[in-house]
Tab-separated table of C-alpha atoms in Angstrom:
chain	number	residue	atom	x	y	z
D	1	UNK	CA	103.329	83.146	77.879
D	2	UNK	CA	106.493	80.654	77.606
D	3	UNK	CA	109.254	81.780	78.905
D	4	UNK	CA	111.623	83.041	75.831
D	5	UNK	CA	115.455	82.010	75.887
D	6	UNK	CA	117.635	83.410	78.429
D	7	UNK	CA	117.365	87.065	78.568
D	8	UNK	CA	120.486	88.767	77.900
D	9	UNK	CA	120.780	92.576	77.822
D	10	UNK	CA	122.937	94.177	75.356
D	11	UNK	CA	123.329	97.046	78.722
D	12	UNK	CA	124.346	95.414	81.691
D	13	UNK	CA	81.110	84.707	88.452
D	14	UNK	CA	77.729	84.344	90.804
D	15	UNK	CA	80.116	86.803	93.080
D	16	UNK	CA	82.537	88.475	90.347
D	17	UNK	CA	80.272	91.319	89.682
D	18	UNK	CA	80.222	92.509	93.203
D	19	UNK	CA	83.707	91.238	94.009
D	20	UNK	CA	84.849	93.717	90.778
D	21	UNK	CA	82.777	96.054	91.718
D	22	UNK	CA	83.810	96.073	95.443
D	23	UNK	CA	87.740	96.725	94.048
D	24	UNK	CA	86.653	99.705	91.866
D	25	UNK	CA	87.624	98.281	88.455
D	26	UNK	CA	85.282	100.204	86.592
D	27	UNK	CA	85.996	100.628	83.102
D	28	UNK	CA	84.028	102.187	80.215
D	29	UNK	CA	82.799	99.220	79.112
D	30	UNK	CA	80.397	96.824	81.324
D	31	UNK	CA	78.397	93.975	80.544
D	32	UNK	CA	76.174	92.356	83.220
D	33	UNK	CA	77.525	89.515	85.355
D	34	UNK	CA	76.158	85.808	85.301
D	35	UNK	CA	74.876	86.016	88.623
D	36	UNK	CA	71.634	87.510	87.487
D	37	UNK	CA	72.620	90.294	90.445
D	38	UNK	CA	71.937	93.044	88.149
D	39	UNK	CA	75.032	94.690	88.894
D	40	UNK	CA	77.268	95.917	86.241
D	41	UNK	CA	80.500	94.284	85.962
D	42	UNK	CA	83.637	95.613	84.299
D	43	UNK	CA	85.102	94.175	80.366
D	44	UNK	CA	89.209	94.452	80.979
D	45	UNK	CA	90.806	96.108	78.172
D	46	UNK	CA	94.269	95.059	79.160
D	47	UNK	CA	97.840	95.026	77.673
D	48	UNK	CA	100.780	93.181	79.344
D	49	UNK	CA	104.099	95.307	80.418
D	50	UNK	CA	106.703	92.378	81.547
D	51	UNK	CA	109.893	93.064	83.037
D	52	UNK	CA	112.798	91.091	81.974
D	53	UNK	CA	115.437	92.442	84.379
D	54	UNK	CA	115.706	94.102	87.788
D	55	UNK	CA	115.300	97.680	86.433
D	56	UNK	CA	113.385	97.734	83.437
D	57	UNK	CA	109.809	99.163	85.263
D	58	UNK	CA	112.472	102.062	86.401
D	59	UNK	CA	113.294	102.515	82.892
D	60	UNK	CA	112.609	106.349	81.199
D	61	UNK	CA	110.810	104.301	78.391
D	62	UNK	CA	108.163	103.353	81.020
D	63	UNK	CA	106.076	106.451	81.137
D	64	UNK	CA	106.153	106.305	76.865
D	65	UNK	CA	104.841	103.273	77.521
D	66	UNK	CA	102.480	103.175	79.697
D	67	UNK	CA	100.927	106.553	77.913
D	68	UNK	CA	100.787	104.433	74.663
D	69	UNK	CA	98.778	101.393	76.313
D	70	UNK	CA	96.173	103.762	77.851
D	71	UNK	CA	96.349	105.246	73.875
D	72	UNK	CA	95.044	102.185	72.542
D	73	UNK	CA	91.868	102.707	74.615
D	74	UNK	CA	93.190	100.181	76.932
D	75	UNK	CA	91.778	100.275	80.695
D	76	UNK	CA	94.204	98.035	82.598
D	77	UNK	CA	98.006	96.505	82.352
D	78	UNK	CA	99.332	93.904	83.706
D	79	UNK	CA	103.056	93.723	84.788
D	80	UNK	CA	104.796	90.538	85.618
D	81	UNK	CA	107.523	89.993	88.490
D	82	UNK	CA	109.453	86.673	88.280
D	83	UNK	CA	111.206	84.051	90.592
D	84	UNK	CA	113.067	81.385	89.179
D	85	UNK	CA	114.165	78.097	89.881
D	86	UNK	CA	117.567	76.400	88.073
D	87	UNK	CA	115.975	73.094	87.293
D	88	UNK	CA	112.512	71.505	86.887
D	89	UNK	CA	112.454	69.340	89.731
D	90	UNK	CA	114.093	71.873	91.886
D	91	UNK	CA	111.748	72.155	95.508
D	92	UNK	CA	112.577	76.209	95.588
D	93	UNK	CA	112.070	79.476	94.078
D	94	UNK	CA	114.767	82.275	94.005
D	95	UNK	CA	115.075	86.219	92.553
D	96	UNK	CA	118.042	86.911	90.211
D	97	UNK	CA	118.791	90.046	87.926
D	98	UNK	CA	116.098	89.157	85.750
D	99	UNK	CA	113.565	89.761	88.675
D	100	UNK	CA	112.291	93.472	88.844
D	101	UNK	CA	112.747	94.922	92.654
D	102	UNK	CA	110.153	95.423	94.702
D	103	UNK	CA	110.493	99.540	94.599
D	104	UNK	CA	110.485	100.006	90.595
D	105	UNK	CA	106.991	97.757	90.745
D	106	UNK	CA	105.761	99.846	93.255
D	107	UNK	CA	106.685	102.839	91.360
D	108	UNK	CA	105.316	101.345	87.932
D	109	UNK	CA	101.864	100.405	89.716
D	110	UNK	CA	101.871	104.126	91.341
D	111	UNK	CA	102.710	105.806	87.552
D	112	UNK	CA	99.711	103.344	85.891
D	113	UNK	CA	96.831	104.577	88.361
D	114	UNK	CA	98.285	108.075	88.022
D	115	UNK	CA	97.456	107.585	84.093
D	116	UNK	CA	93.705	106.429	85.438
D	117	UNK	CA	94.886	102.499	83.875
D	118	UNK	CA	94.060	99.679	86.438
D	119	UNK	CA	96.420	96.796	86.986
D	120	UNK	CA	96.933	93.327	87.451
D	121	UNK	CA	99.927	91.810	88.707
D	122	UNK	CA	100.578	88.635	87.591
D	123	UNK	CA	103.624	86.844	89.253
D	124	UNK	CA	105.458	84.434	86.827
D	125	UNK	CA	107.633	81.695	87.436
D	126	UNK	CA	110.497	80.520	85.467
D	127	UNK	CA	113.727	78.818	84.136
D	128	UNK	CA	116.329	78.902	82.263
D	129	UNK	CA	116.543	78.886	78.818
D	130	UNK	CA	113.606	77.281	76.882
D	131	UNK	CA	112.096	75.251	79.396
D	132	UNK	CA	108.597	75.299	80.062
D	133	UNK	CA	107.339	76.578	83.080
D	134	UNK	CA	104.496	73.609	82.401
D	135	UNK	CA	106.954	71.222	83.190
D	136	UNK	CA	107.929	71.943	86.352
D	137	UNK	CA	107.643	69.044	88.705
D	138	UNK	CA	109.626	69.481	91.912
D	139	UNK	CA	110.917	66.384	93.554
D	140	UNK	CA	109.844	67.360	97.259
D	141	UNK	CA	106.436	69.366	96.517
D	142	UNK	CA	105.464	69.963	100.454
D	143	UNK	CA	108.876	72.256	99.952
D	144	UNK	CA	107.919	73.164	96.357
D	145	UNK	CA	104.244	74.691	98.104
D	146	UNK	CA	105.753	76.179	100.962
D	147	UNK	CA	108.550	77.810	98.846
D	148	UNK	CA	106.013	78.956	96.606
D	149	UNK	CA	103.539	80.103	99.361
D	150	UNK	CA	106.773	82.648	100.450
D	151	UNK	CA	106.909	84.047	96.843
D	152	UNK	CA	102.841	84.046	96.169
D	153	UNK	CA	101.929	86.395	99.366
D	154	UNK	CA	105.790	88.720	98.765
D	155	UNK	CA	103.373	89.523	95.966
D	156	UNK	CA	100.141	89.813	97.326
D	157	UNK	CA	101.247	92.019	100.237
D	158	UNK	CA	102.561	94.459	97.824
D	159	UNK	CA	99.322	94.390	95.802
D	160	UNK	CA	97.387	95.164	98.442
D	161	UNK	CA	100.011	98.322	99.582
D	162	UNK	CA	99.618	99.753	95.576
D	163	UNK	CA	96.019	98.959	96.009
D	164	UNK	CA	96.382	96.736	92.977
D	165	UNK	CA	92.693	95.878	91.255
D	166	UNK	CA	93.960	92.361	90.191
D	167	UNK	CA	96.172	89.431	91.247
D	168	UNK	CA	96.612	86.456	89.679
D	169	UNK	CA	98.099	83.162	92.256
D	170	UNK	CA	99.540	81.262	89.434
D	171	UNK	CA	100.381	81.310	85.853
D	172	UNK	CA	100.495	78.145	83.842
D	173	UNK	CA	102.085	75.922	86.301
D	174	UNK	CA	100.335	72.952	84.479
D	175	UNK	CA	102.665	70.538	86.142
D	176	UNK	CA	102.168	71.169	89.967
D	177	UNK	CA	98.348	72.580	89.322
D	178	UNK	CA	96.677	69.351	89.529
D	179	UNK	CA	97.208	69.344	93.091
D	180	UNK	CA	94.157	70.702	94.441
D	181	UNK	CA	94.620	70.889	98.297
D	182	UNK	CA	97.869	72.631	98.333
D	183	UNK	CA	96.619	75.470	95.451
D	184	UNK	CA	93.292	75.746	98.010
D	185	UNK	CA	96.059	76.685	100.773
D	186	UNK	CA	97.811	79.247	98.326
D	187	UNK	CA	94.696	80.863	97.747
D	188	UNK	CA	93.600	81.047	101.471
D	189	UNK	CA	96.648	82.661	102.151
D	190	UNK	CA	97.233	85.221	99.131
D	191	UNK	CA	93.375	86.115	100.925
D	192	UNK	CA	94.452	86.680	104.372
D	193	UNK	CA	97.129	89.023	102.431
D	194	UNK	CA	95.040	90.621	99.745
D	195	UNK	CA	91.460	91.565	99.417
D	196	UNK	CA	91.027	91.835	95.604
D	197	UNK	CA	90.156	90.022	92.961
D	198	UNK	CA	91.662	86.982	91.994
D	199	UNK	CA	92.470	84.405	89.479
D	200	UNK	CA	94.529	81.758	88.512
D	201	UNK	CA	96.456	82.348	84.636
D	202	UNK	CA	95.773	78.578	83.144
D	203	UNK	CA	97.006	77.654	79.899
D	204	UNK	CA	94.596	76.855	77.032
D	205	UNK	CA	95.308	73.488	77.193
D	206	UNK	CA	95.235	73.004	81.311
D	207	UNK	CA	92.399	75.172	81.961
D	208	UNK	CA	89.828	72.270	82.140
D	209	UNK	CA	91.631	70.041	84.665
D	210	UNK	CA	91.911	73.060	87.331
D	211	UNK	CA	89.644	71.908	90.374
D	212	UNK	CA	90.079	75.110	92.338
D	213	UNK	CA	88.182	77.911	90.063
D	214	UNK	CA	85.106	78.216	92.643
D	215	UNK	CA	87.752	79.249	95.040
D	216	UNK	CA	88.984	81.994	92.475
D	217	UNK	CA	86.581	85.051	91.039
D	218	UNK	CA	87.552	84.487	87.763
D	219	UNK	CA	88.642	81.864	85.605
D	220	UNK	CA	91.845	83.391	84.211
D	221	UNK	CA	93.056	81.387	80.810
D	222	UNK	CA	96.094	82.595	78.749
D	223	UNK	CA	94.577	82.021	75.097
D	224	UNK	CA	96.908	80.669	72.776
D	225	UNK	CA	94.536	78.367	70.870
D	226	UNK	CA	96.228	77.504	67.349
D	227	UNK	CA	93.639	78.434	64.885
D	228	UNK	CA	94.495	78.025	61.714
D	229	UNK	CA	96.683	74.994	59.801
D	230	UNK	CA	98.266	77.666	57.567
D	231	UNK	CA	99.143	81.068	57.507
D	232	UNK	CA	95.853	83.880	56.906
D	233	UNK	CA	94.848	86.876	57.420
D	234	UNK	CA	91.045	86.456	56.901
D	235	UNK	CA	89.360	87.876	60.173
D	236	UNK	CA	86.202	86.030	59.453
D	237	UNK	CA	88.033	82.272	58.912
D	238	UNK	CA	89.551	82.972	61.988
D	239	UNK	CA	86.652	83.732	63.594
D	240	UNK	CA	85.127	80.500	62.011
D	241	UNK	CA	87.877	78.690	64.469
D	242	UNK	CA	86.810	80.330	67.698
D	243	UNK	CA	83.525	79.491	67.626
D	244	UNK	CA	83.758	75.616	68.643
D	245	UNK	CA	86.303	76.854	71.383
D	246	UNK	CA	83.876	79.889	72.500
D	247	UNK	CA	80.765	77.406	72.546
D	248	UNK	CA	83.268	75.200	74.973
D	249	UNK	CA	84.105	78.504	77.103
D	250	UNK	CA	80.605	79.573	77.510
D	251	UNK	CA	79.717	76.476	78.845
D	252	UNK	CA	82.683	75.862	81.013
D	253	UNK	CA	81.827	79.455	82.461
D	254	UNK	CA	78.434	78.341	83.410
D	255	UNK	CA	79.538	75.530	84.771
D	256	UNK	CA	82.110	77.101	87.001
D	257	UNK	CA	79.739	80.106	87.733
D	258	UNK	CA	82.790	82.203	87.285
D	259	UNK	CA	83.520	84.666	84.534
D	260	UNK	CA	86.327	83.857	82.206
D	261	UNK	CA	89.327	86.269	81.395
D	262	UNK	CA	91.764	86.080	78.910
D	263	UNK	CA	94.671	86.842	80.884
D	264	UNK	CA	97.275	86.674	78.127
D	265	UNK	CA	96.397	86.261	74.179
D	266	UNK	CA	98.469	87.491	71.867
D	267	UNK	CA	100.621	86.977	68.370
D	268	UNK	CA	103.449	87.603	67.120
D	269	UNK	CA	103.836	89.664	63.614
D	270	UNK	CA	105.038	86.805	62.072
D	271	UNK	CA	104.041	84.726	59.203
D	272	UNK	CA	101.437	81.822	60.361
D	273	UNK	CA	101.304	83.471	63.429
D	274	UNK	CA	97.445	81.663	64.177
D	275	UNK	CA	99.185	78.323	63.574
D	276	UNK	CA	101.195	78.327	66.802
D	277	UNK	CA	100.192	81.745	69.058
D	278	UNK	CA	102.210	80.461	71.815
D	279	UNK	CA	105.656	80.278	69.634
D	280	UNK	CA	108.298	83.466	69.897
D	281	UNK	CA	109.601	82.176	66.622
D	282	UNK	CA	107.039	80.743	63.941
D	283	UNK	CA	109.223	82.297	60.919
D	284	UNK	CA	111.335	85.132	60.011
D	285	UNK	CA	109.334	86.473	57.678
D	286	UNK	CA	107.033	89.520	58.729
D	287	UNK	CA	103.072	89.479	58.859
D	288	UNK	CA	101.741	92.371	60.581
D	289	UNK	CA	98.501	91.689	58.745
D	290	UNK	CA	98.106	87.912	60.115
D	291	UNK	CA	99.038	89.819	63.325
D	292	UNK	CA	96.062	92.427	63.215
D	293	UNK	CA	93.610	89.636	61.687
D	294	UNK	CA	94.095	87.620	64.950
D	295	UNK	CA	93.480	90.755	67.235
D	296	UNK	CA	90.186	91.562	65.408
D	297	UNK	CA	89.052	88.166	64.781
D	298	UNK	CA	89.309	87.622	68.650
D	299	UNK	CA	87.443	90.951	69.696
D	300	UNK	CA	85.140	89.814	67.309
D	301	UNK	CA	84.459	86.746	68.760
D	302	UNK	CA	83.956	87.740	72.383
D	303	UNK	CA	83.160	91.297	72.606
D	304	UNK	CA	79.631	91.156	73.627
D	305	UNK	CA	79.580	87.711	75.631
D	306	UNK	CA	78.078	88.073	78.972
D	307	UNK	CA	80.271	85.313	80.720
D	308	UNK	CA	83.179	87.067	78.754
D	309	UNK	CA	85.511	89.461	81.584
D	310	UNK	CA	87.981	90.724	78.842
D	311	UNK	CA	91.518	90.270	77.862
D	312	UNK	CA	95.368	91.379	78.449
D	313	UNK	CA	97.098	91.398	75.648
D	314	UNK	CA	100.690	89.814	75.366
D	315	UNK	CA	102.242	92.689	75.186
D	316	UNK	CA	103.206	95.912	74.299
D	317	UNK	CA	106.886	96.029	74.379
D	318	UNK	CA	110.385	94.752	75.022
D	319	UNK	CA	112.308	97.229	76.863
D	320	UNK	CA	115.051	99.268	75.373
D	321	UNK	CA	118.295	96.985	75.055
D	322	UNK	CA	116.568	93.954	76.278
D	323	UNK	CA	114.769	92.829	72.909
D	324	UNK	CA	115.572	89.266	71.556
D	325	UNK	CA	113.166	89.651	68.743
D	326	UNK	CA	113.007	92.055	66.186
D	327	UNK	CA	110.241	94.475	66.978
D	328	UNK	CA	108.812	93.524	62.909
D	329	UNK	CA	108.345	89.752	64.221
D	330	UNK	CA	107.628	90.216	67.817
D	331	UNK	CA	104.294	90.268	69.975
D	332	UNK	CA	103.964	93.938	70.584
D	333	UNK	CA	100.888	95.682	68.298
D	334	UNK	CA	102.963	99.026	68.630
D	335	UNK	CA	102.888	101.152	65.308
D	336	UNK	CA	102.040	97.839	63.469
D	337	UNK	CA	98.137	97.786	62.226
D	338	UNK	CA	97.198	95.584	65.401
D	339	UNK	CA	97.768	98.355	67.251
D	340	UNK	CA	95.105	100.583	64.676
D	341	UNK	CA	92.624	96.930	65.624
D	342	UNK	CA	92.839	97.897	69.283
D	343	UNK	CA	92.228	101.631	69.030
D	344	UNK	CA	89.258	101.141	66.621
D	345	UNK	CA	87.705	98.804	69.219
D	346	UNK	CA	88.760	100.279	72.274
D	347	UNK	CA	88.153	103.553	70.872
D	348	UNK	CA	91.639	104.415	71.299
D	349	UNK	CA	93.215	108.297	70.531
């Protein structure tokens, strides 16, 4: 997901199926693997919990929260620590107050396998305001790479203390991901660090020029894929629009020999919400229904595909204090009829 505006509080594969298997990520829902292996491999039911300041996975809300993801009939959540870095061509990577400490993700992780969820951490980058993370292109990147290498495996070391199920090495970095050689050393590292799964969290539209995905166990793609030219909420014309991009997926999957994961999709409850998925802000005018259309028109389209390894939804909530967006226009499904989407499909409670 695109970084929002600056956050201001109002208080202060051939080997996935035995690589998943070998982490324990069983869920109630398998499909079989491409590698022909016969071994079951797990379908993520996920939901994303980001953190948007130093304290927020600390926060009483978090154990409402976390009970109302697993509710949903979701299996896993994904949480979200963040570096920064003031400027786009900057060569290093820095916490700030926006950056949740080490010991309330610990404690988050420890509280989401006490609930029986699995989790994924996925490790963010950003800047201010409404820059791009896509467009970062540091001016020294030898310094950029080993900066980044210092942040990457901070992470990975904790994932492997929590025994985390999941990591993801990069999230739509779209500008610096075309370097192939340096991304090859980031993974070799985060694996002399970690020993789960991995994958790399590639926009919709960078996904295909990643060179590195055979050095990954999944093919992690954050699936904002506008789908509509006007505002709907007819499941079946969105479905209509996924099925170029699935044909293109399924393919791309074979190709790769690597499973593909949605590691972010998600829309806002906003009207023409399918038109842009990626945008915080498409209108002020509420659309829970467009909202719930694009959730079931999207489980519709995958459920079922064998090269298919799931999805984390962006996300469930904004934290108390810390919301931007009114909850009526903003991503999370909670109490909105997205939410009743997941729970009929996941076979929530």
């Amino acid at each position: 997901m695109r970084a929002r505006s600056a956050r201001r509080r109002t208080v202060a594969a051939a080997a996935v199926a035995v690589l998943l298997a070998a982490t324990g990520c069983a869920t109630d829902t398998t499909t079989k693997g491409n590698s022909g292996s016969g071994k079951d491999s797990p379908i993520v039911r996920g939901i994303t919990l980001p953190s948007w300041y130093r304290s927020d996975y600390d926060s009483p809300a978090a154990d409402r929260y976390l009970r109302g993801i697993r509710a949903t009939g979701a299996r896993w959540v994904t949480f979200t620590p963040t570096w920064y870095q003031r400027r786009v061509g900057d060569s290093s990577l820095h916490t700030t107050e926006e950056t949740a400490s080490d010991g309330s993700l610990r404690r988050i992780v420890r509280r989401a396998h006490a609930l029986g969820l699995k989790v994924m951490i996925k490790p963010h980058v950003d800047l201010p305001g409404d820059v791009d993370r896509a467009e970062i292109r540091p001016r020294d990147r030898a310094a950029w790479f080993t900066s980044y290498r210092r942040f990457i495996t901070h992470y990975a070391d904790l994932a492997a203390a929590t025994g985390t199920e999941l990591f993801a090495v990069g999230t739509e970095l779209a500008g610096v991901s075309g370097d192939p050689d340096p991304w090859r050393k980031v993974i070799e590292v985060v694996r002399d660090h970690y020993d789960g799964t991995l994958t790399y969290a590639a926009n919709y539209d960078e996904y295909q020029r990643i060179t590195f995905w055979k050095d990954l166990d999944l093919i992690g793609i954050d699936a904002y894929w506008p789908l509509s030219d006007e505002p709907t909420d007819d499941p079946a014309r969105l479905r209509r629009a996924w099925r170029p991009i699935r044909d293109e997926l399924a393919a791309f999957a074979g190709r790769q020999g690597r499973r593909v994961l949605f590691t972010e999709a998600g829309y806002v409850s906003q009207r023409g919400t399918t038109t842009a998925p990626y945008s915080w802000t498409v209108s002020s005018h509420p659309a829970p229904a467009e909202q719930a259309a694009g959730y079931r028109a999207l489980l519709d389209s995958f459920s079922g595909s064998r090269w298919w390894a799931g999805v984390c939804w962006w996300m469930w909530d904004d934290w108390p204090d810390s919301g931007e967006t009114p909850v009526s226009l903003a991503y999370t499904p909670r109490g909105k009829p997205a939410e009743q989407v997941l729970r009929e499909k996941w076979g929530g409670s």
